[in-house]
Structures are given as C-alpha cells and as structure tokens.
Amino acid sequence: AQSVTQLGSHVSVSEGALVLLRCNYSSSVPPYLFWYVQYPNQGLQLLLKYTTGATLVKGINGFEAEFKKSETSFHLTKPSAHMSDAAEYFCAVSEAGTGNQFYFGTGTSLTVIP
Amino acid sequence: ETGVTQTPRHLVMGMTNKKSLKCEQHLGHNAMYWYKQSAKKPLELMFVYSLEERVENNSVPSRFSPECPNSSHLFLHLHTLQPEDSALYLCASSQGAGGNYGYTFGSGTRLTVV
C-alpha cells in the first residue's frame, strides 16, 4: 500500500530564506509524485510533478523538487521565500497503472516571517 | 479561475435537509473526482468518474450520492448528513484516469452541518 509522510505540519521561514518542505513516500512500484499548494479558501493548485525522466523537477513560482529513489523522498525547495508563498502544501503520490488513486500527505503549513 | 467551478462556495444545512453540490469543468478532461478535506486529515477520495462511469468507493456512506450526467458536470447529492460531515468538499478533474495526470481542483464548497 502507498503512503505519504510530510514531516512537519508547520514550517516557518524568514522572508528570503530557503524553503524546504519534506515528503517521503512508500510505493512498491515506480511512483508518480506531485506537490500541490492551497491558499486560504481555495482549492489545490498543482505546483509540479515527477513522472519519468529528469529527477529534478521545476515548477511554478520558483519551486523545485527532486525525486530521490534511494531515499524515497520528493522534497520541495525554493531558494528564497516570499511572503506570497505562505500557504498549505500537499505532497501526493500515485502509482503507474493504478488509475485514479492518489494518496495525499496531511499537508505542511508554511509561514513566512517578514 | 482554475477551470473547475464549484457551487455553492459555502453551504449550511440541517441534518434533515437535502442539498446538492455542483462541479463544472470545461477543460476537456474526462475524469472527475470528489474529495473531502477535513482539518488535520489527508484528503479523502470519495468518488471517481472516468468517461462518465463511476468507480465505486465502498467506504463512503450512502448519505452521499454522486451523479455525473456528462463529462463536464459532476454533482454530489447530500441527505441526512451528520455534523462530522462538515468539511471542505473539493472537486477535481484530470485529462485521463492514469496516475501520471495531475488534477485541476475547484475552489471547494465549505459545508457546515448543524
């Protein structure tokens, strides 16, 4: 069975500092990996995804994530935090061939301190 | 505008009421989903429609009843709900039902059961 673990339900960073949001997954087959962002009173928006190919994936708003198979991780990073990055971030995984089932983590709330 | 529109944005209903949530997408996607988002819990997949065919989810109580009249519209009919059903209900769509497609989410309906 698949599962997604996001370490740290709350992360605070100073404006301009590095953002690192952690995601580990368990999967018995090659996974598809996703990061979503949710702003208050809105739905989830796709930030980036890894399916195949290059393991370093770049997304919107300056975010990127690296798929590390040996560590079963897909951590999200951004070199310099902006106030507008404050939101809830969700990691999700699905498996090739399983069709519609996505598994989401419990989310990490990012606070950016001026 | 995310491409997936949900109405209403907010809904307060009594436990004996019957109401419906509506979701509409004009992205040409052929798979649609209902998710429940409760505080401090992972997103819960409720129902999936792929090419207008429903994928059964046996863990969802019968007081929730989905309807997909065509590939652009999805409804969630609600009746005799419980207070614990209060949550944000998110609709999503995807290009295909394969696991490598990301979702496009609507902004959600905030449901409060009193």
PDB file of C-alpha atoms in Angstrom:
ATOM      1  CA  ALA A   1       0.000   0.000   0.000  1.00  0.00           C
ATOM      2  CA  GLN A   2       1.116   3.506  -0.691  1.00  0.00           C
ATOM      3  CA  SER A   3       1.543   6.218   1.891  1.00  0.00           C
ATOM      4  CA  VAL A   4       2.856   9.749   2.024  1.00  0.00           C
ATOM      5  CA  THR A   5       4.536  11.340   5.011  1.00  0.00           C
ATOM      6  CA  GLN A   6       5.120  15.048   5.271  1.00  0.00           C
ATOM      7  CA  LEU A   7       7.485  15.821   8.119  1.00  0.00           C
ATOM      8  CA  GLY A   8       6.471  18.920   9.967  1.00  0.00           C
ATOM      9  CA  SER A   9       2.880  20.080   9.874  1.00  0.00           C
ATOM     10  CA  HIS A  10       4.075  23.659  10.341  1.00  0.00           C
ATOM     11  CA  VAL A  11       7.192  25.285   8.927  1.00  0.00           C
ATOM     12  CA  SER A  12       8.237  28.887   9.458  1.00  0.00           C
ATOM     13  CA  VAL A  13      10.926  30.662   7.465  1.00  0.00           C
ATOM     14  CA  SER A  14      12.080  34.223   7.191  1.00  0.00           C
ATOM     15  CA  GLU A  15      11.445  36.138   4.008  1.00  0.00           C
ATOM     16  CA  GLY A  16      14.361  35.497   1.666  1.00  0.00           C
ATOM     17  CA  ALA A  17      15.395  32.279   3.387  1.00  0.00           C
ATOM     18  CA  LEU A  18      15.461  28.808   1.910  1.00  0.00           C
ATOM     19  CA  VAL A  19      12.207  26.886   1.919  1.00  0.00           C
ATOM     20  CA  LEU A  20      12.441  23.120   2.448  1.00  0.00           C
ATOM     21  CA  LEU A  21       9.301  21.027   2.779  1.00  0.00           C
ATOM     22  CA  ARG A  22       9.835  17.323   3.246  1.00  0.00           C
ATOM     23  CA  CYS A  23       7.936  14.471   1.675  1.00  0.00           C
ATOM     24  CA  ASN A  24       8.631  10.761   1.922  1.00  0.00           C
ATOM     25  CA  TYR A  25       6.557   8.078   0.296  1.00  0.00           C
ATOM     26  CA  SER A  26       6.219   4.359   0.213  1.00  0.00           C
ATOM     27  CA  SER A  27       5.472   2.627  -3.037  1.00  0.00           C
ATOM     28  CA  SER A  28       6.050  -0.840  -4.387  1.00  0.00           C
ATOM     29  CA  VAL A  29       6.351   0.334  -7.985  1.00  0.00           C
ATOM     30  CA  PRO A  30       7.769   3.465  -9.623  1.00  0.00           C
ATOM     31  CA  PRO A  31       5.686   6.341  -8.349  1.00  0.00           C
ATOM     32  CA  TYR A  32       4.296   9.469  -9.851  1.00  0.00           C
ATOM     33  CA  LEU A  33       4.893  12.333  -7.416  1.00  0.00           C
ATOM     34  CA  PHE A  34       3.178  15.675  -7.069  1.00  0.00           C
ATOM     35  CA  TRP A  35       3.244  18.838  -4.987  1.00  0.00           C
ATOM     36  CA  TYR A  36       0.154  20.960  -4.612  1.00  0.00           C
ATOM     37  CA  VAL A  37      -0.337  24.334  -2.912  1.00  0.00           C
ATOM     38  CA  GLN A  38      -3.538  25.513  -1.276  1.00  0.00           C
ATOM     39  CA  TYR A  39      -4.143  29.165  -0.450  1.00  0.00           C
ATOM     40  CA  PRO A  40      -6.838  30.086   2.074  1.00  0.00           C
ATOM     41  CA  ASN A  41     -10.369  29.438   0.866  1.00  0.00           C
ATOM     42  CA  GLN A  42      -9.158  27.970  -2.387  1.00  0.00           C
ATOM     43  CA  GLY A  43      -8.692  24.565  -3.933  1.00  0.00           C
ATOM     44  CA  LEU A  44      -5.383  22.857  -4.536  1.00  0.00           C
ATOM     45  CA  GLN A  45      -3.137  24.057  -7.339  1.00  0.00           C
ATOM     46  CA  LEU A  46      -0.531  21.858  -8.980  1.00  0.00           C
ATOM     47  CA  LEU A  47       2.991  23.156  -8.293  1.00  0.00           C
ATOM     48  CA  LEU A  48       4.994  20.463 -10.041  1.00  0.00           C
ATOM     49  CA  LYS A  49       5.078  16.767 -10.785  1.00  0.00           C
ATOM     50  CA  TYR A  50       7.513  13.970 -11.470  1.00  0.00           C
ATOM     51  CA  THR A  51       6.505  11.122 -13.740  1.00  0.00           C
ATOM     52  CA  THR A  52       9.598   9.986 -15.634  1.00  0.00           C
ATOM     53  CA  GLY A  53      12.899  11.404 -16.828  1.00  0.00           C
ATOM     54  CA  ALA A  54      14.910  14.076 -15.052  1.00  0.00           C
ATOM     55  CA  THR A  55      14.685  13.697 -11.306  1.00  0.00           C
ATOM     56  CA  LEU A  56      14.947  17.420 -10.600  1.00  0.00           C
ATOM     57  CA  VAL A  57      11.635  18.970 -11.467  1.00  0.00           C
ATOM     58  CA  LYS A  58      10.953  22.682 -11.699  1.00  0.00           C
ATOM     59  CA  GLY A  59       7.523  24.081 -11.030  1.00  0.00           C
ATOM     60  CA  ILE A  60       5.711  27.354 -10.789  1.00  0.00           C
ATOM     61  CA  ASN A  61       6.602  30.258  -8.500  1.00  0.00           C
ATOM     62  CA  GLY A  62      10.266  29.257  -8.313  1.00  0.00           C
ATOM     63  CA  PHE A  63       9.706  25.928  -6.584  1.00  0.00           C
ATOM     64  CA  GLU A  64      11.501  22.740  -7.460  1.00  0.00           C
ATOM     65  CA  ALA A  65      11.640  19.199  -6.133  1.00  0.00           C
ATOM     66  CA  GLU A  66      14.000  16.287  -6.546  1.00  0.00           C
ATOM     67  CA  PHE A  67      12.978  12.654  -6.762  1.00  0.00           C
ATOM     68  CA  LYS A  68      15.441  10.511  -4.823  1.00  0.00           C
ATOM     69  CA  LYS A  69      14.556   6.873  -5.253  1.00  0.00           C
ATOM     70  CA  SER A  70      17.130   5.616  -2.764  1.00  0.00           C
ATOM     71  CA  GLU A  71      15.674   7.860  -0.069  1.00  0.00           C
ATOM     72  CA  THR A  72      12.041   7.516  -1.231  1.00  0.00           C
ATOM     73  CA  SER A  73      11.815  11.269  -0.976  1.00  0.00           C
ATOM     74  CA  PHE A  74      10.461  14.153  -3.012  1.00  0.00           C
ATOM     75  CA  HIS A  75      11.318  17.254  -1.014  1.00  0.00           C
ATOM     76  CA  LEU A  76      10.127  20.664  -2.175  1.00  0.00           C
ATOM     77  CA  THR A  77      12.509  23.616  -2.138  1.00  0.00           C
ATOM     78  CA  LYS A  78      12.665  27.272  -3.029  1.00  0.00           C
ATOM     79  CA  PRO A  79      15.875  29.292  -2.669  1.00  0.00           C
ATOM     80  CA  SER A  80      14.264  32.463  -1.365  1.00  0.00           C
ATOM     81  CA  ALA A  81      10.902  32.621   0.381  1.00  0.00           C
ATOM     82  CA  HIS A  82       8.418  35.324  -0.472  1.00  0.00           C
ATOM     83  CA  MET A  83       5.510  36.467   1.652  1.00  0.00           C
ATOM     84  CA  SER A  84       3.124  35.202  -1.016  1.00  0.00           C
ATOM     85  CA  ASP A  85       4.428  31.663  -0.502  1.00  0.00           C
ATOM     86  CA  ALA A  86       2.540  31.371   2.788  1.00  0.00           C
ATOM     87  CA  ALA A  87       0.068  28.555   2.195  1.00  0.00           C
ATOM     88  CA  GLU A  88      -0.614  24.868   2.790  1.00  0.00           C
ATOM     89  CA  TYR A  89       1.467  22.443   0.750  1.00  0.00           C
ATOM     90  CA  PHE A  90       0.487  18.881  -0.053  1.00  0.00           C
ATOM     91  CA  CYS A  91       2.604  16.068  -1.389  1.00  0.00           C
ATOM     92  CA  ALA A  92       0.816  13.325  -3.323  1.00  0.00           C
ATOM     93  CA  VAL A  93       1.767  10.018  -4.908  1.00  0.00           C
ATOM     94  CA  SER A  94       0.164   7.681  -7.355  1.00  0.00           C
ATOM     95  CA  GLU A  95       1.450   4.510  -8.896  1.00  0.00           C
ATOM     96  CA  ALA A  96       1.828   3.678 -12.532  1.00  0.00           C
ATOM     97  CA  GLY A  97      -1.024   1.561 -13.708  1.00  0.00           C
ATOM     98  CA  THR A  98      -3.285   2.125 -10.727  1.00  0.00           C
ATOM     99  CA  GLY A  99      -5.538   4.557 -12.489  1.00  0.00           C
ATOM    100  CA  ASN A 100      -7.279   7.114 -10.421  1.00  0.00           C
ATOM    101  CA  GLN A 101      -5.966   6.698  -6.923  1.00  0.00           C
ATOM    102  CA  PHE A 102      -3.882   9.497  -5.479  1.00  0.00           C
ATOM    103  CA  TYR A 103      -2.551   9.421  -1.931  1.00  0.00           C
ATOM    104  CA  PHE A 104      -2.076  12.771  -0.252  1.00  0.00           C
ATOM    105  CA  GLY A 105       0.005  13.707   2.746  1.00  0.00           C
ATOM    106  CA  THR A 106      -1.535  15.599   5.641  1.00  0.00           C
ATOM    107  CA  GLY A 107      -0.041  18.858   4.461  1.00  0.00           C
ATOM    108  CA  THR A 108       2.532  21.362   5.693  1.00  0.00           C
ATOM    109  CA  SER A 109       1.533  24.879   6.574  1.00  0.00           C
ATOM    110  CA  LEU A 110       4.222  27.346   5.536  1.00  0.00           C
ATOM    111  CA  THR A 111       4.518  30.669   7.364  1.00  0.00           C
ATOM    112  CA  VAL A 112       6.816  33.364   6.007  1.00  0.00           C
ATOM    113  CA  ILE A 113       8.075  35.842   8.570  1.00  0.00           C
ATOM    114  CA  PRO A 114       8.801  39.379   7.363  1.00  0.00           C
TER     115      PRO A 114
ATOM    116  CA  GLU B   1     -10.260  30.944 -12.404  1.00  0.00           C
ATOM    117  CA  THR B   2      -8.947  27.400 -12.145  1.00  0.00           C
ATOM    118  CA  GLY B   3     -11.037  25.855 -14.917  1.00  0.00           C
ATOM    119  CA  VAL B   4     -13.067  23.862 -12.405  1.00  0.00           C
ATOM    120  CA  THR B   5     -16.008  25.715 -10.884  1.00  0.00           C
ATOM    121  CA  GLN B   6     -17.798  24.607  -7.747  1.00  0.00           C
ATOM    122  CA  THR B   7     -21.059  25.951  -6.390  1.00  0.00           C
ATOM    123  CA  PRO B   8     -22.031  26.943  -3.841  1.00  0.00           C
ATOM    124  CA  ARG B   9     -18.854  28.153  -2.130  1.00  0.00           C
ATOM    125  CA  HIS B  10     -20.454  27.879   1.281  1.00  0.00           C
ATOM    126  CA  LEU B  11     -23.377  25.779   2.474  1.00  0.00           C
ATOM    127  CA  VAL B  12     -25.012  25.425   5.854  1.00  0.00           C
ATOM    128  CA  MET B  13     -27.567  22.668   6.167  1.00  0.00           C
ATOM    129  CA  GLY B  14     -29.522  20.907   8.835  1.00  0.00           C
ATOM    130  CA  MET B  15     -29.259  17.195   9.352  1.00  0.00           C
ATOM    131  CA  THR B  16     -32.648  16.593   7.768  1.00  0.00           C
ATOM    132  CA  ASN B  17     -32.042  18.706   4.668  1.00  0.00           C
ATOM    133  CA  LYS B  18     -31.303  17.591   1.140  1.00  0.00           C
ATOM    134  CA  LYS B  19     -28.854  19.629  -0.883  1.00  0.00           C
ATOM    135  CA  SER B  20     -26.553  19.188  -3.853  1.00  0.00           C
ATOM    136  CA  LEU B  21     -23.057  20.350  -4.646  1.00  0.00           C
ATOM    137  CA  LYS B  22     -22.227  21.149  -8.244  1.00  0.00           C
ATOM    138  CA  CYS B  23     -18.953  20.932 -10.126  1.00  0.00           C
ATOM    139  CA  GLU B  24     -18.331  22.023 -13.694  1.00  0.00           C
ATOM    140  CA  GLN B  25     -15.224  21.834 -15.865  1.00  0.00           C
ATOM    141  CA  HIS B  26     -14.650  22.964 -19.424  1.00  0.00           C
ATOM    142  CA  LEU B  27     -11.079  21.750 -19.737  1.00  0.00           C
ATOM    143  CA  GLY B  28     -11.924  18.774 -21.908  1.00  0.00           C
ATOM    144  CA  HIS B  29     -10.980  16.426 -19.100  1.00  0.00           C
ATOM    145  CA  ASN B  30     -12.585  13.014 -18.996  1.00  0.00           C
ATOM    146  CA  ALA B  31     -12.156  12.110 -15.343  1.00  0.00           C
ATOM    147  CA  MET B  32     -13.752  13.869 -12.368  1.00  0.00           C
ATOM    148  CA  TYR B  33     -13.422  13.358  -8.642  1.00  0.00           C
ATOM    149  CA  TRP B  34     -14.930  14.308  -5.311  1.00  0.00           C
ATOM    150  CA  TYR B  35     -12.602  14.731  -2.325  1.00  0.00           C
ATOM    151  CA  LYS B  36     -13.351  15.522   1.292  1.00  0.00           C
ATOM    152  CA  GLN B  37     -10.899  17.727   3.163  1.00  0.00           C
ATOM    153  CA  SER B  38     -11.162  17.752   6.938  1.00  0.00           C
ATOM    154  CA  ALA B  39      -8.832  19.565   9.304  1.00  0.00           C
ATOM    155  CA  LYS B  40      -5.648  17.666  10.142  1.00  0.00           C
ATOM    156  CA  LYS B  41      -6.552  14.721   7.925  1.00  0.00           C
ATOM    157  CA  PRO B  42      -5.308  13.676   4.485  1.00  0.00           C
ATOM    158  CA  LEU B  43      -7.601  14.377   1.603  1.00  0.00           C
ATOM    159  CA  GLU B  44     -10.105  11.572   1.301  1.00  0.00           C
ATOM    160  CA  LEU B  45     -11.081  10.373  -2.134  1.00  0.00           C
ATOM    161  CA  MET B  46     -14.825   9.878  -2.218  1.00  0.00           C
ATOM    162  CA  PHE B  47     -15.798   9.175  -5.806  1.00  0.00           C
ATOM    163  CA  VAL B  48     -14.225   8.901  -9.219  1.00  0.00           C
ATOM    164  CA  TYR B  49     -15.854   9.153 -12.604  1.00  0.00           C
ATOM    165  CA  SER B  50     -13.866   8.169 -15.636  1.00  0.00           C
ATOM    166  CA  LEU B  51     -15.503   8.617 -19.029  1.00  0.00           C
ATOM    167  CA  GLU B  52     -18.736   9.164 -17.105  1.00  0.00           C
ATOM    168  CA  GLU B  53     -18.527   5.754 -15.476  1.00  0.00           C
ATOM    169  CA  ARG B  54     -18.410   5.657 -11.722  1.00  0.00           C
ATOM    170  CA  VAL B  55     -15.672   3.898  -9.791  1.00  0.00           C
ATOM    171  CA  GLU B  56     -17.293   2.654  -6.644  1.00  0.00           C
ATOM    172  CA  ASN B  57     -15.880   3.664  -3.307  1.00  0.00           C
ATOM    173  CA  ASN B  58     -17.395   1.459  -0.655  1.00  0.00           C
ATOM    174  CA  SER B  59     -16.160   3.465   2.282  1.00  0.00           C
ATOM    175  CA  VAL B  60     -18.396   6.453   1.551  1.00  0.00           C
ATOM    176  CA  PRO B  61     -21.710   6.497   3.459  1.00  0.00           C
ATOM    177  CA  SER B  62     -24.848   6.252   1.372  1.00  0.00           C
ATOM    178  CA  ARG B  63     -25.950   9.700   2.523  1.00  0.00           C
ATOM    179  CA  PHE B  64     -23.528  10.939  -0.151  1.00  0.00           C
ATOM    180  CA  SER B  65     -24.696  10.206  -3.686  1.00  0.00           C
ATOM    181  CA  PRO B  66     -22.745  11.302  -6.769  1.00  0.00           C
ATOM    182  CA  GLU B  67     -24.109  11.968 -10.223  1.00  0.00           C
ATOM    183  CA  CYS B  68     -22.222  12.567 -13.452  1.00  0.00           C
ATOM    184  CA  PRO B  69     -24.653  13.419 -16.248  1.00  0.00           C
ATOM    185  CA  ASN B  70     -21.874  14.219 -18.727  1.00  0.00           C
ATOM    186  CA  SER B  71     -18.125  14.666 -18.845  1.00  0.00           C
ATOM    187  CA  SER B  72     -18.326  18.336 -17.842  1.00  0.00           C
ATOM    188  CA  HIS B  73     -20.590  18.134 -14.816  1.00  0.00           C
ATOM    189  CA  LEU B  74     -20.453  16.347 -11.504  1.00  0.00           C
ATOM    190  CA  PHE B  75     -22.872  16.547  -8.608  1.00  0.00           C
ATOM    191  CA  LEU B  76     -22.782  15.375  -5.023  1.00  0.00           C
ATOM    192  CA  HIS B  77     -26.235  14.897  -3.545  1.00  0.00           C
ATOM    193  CA  LEU B  78     -26.434  15.147   0.221  1.00  0.00           C
ATOM    194  CA  HIS B  79     -29.154  13.948   2.576  1.00  0.00           C
ATOM    195  CA  THR B  80     -29.472  13.319   6.307  1.00  0.00           C
ATOM    196  CA  LEU B  81     -25.906  14.358   6.956  1.00  0.00           C
ATOM    197  CA  GLN B  82     -24.154  14.279  10.309  1.00  0.00           C
ATOM    198  CA  PRO B  83     -22.166  17.068  11.976  1.00  0.00           C
ATOM    199  CA  GLU B  84     -18.943  15.128  11.318  1.00  0.00           C
ATOM    200  CA  ASP B  85     -19.621  15.552   7.601  1.00  0.00           C
ATOM    201  CA  SER B  86     -18.773  19.221   7.927  1.00  0.00           C
ATOM    202  CA  ALA B  87     -15.705  19.770   5.755  1.00  0.00           C
ATOM    203  CA  LEU B  88     -14.403  21.309   2.563  1.00  0.00           C
ATOM    204  CA  TYR B  89     -15.573  19.283  -0.431  1.00  0.00           C
ATOM    205  CA  LEU B  90     -13.287  19.541  -3.398  1.00  0.00           C
ATOM    206  CA  CYS B  91     -13.994  18.612  -6.967  1.00  0.00           C
ATOM    207  CA  ALA B  92     -11.148  17.833  -9.343  1.00  0.00           C
ATOM    208  CA  SER B  93     -10.719  16.781 -12.931  1.00  0.00           C
ATOM    209  CA  SER B  94      -7.907  15.265 -14.951  1.00  0.00           C
ATOM    210  CA  GLN B  95      -7.057  14.685 -18.578  1.00  0.00           C
ATOM    211  CA  GLY B  96      -7.124  10.950 -18.156  1.00  0.00           C
ATOM    212  CA  ALA B  97      -7.603   8.442 -15.436  1.00  0.00           C
ATOM    213  CA  GLY B  98      -3.988   7.396 -15.405  1.00  0.00           C
ATOM    214  CA  GLY B  99      -1.920   8.108 -12.351  1.00  0.00           C
ATOM    215  CA  ASN B 100       0.547  10.380 -14.145  1.00  0.00           C
ATOM    216  CA  TYR B 101      -2.012  13.107 -14.770  1.00  0.00           C
ATOM    217  CA  GLY B 102      -2.224  15.832 -12.220  1.00  0.00           C
ATOM    218  CA  TYR B 103      -5.544  17.124 -11.051  1.00  0.00           C
ATOM    219  CA  THR B 104      -7.141  20.505 -11.574  1.00  0.00           C
ATOM    220  CA  PHE B 105      -9.075  21.360  -8.429  1.00  0.00           C
ATOM    221  CA  GLY B 106     -12.018  23.621  -7.883  1.00  0.00           C
ATOM    222  CA  SER B 107     -12.112  26.109  -5.008  1.00  0.00           C
ATOM    223  CA  GLY B 108     -14.314  23.829  -2.965  1.00  0.00           C
ATOM    224  CA  THR B 109     -17.589  24.018  -1.102  1.00  0.00           C
ATOM    225  CA  ARG B 110     -17.319  24.682   2.614  1.00  0.00           C
ATOM    226  CA  LEU B 111     -20.096  22.567   4.141  1.00  0.00           C
ATOM    227  CA  THR B 112     -21.345  23.030   7.677  1.00  0.00           C
ATOM    228  CA  VAL B 113     -23.894  20.584   9.053  1.00  0.00           C
ATOM    229  CA  VAL B 114     -25.859  21.891  12.035  1.00  0.00           C
TER     230      VAL B 114
END
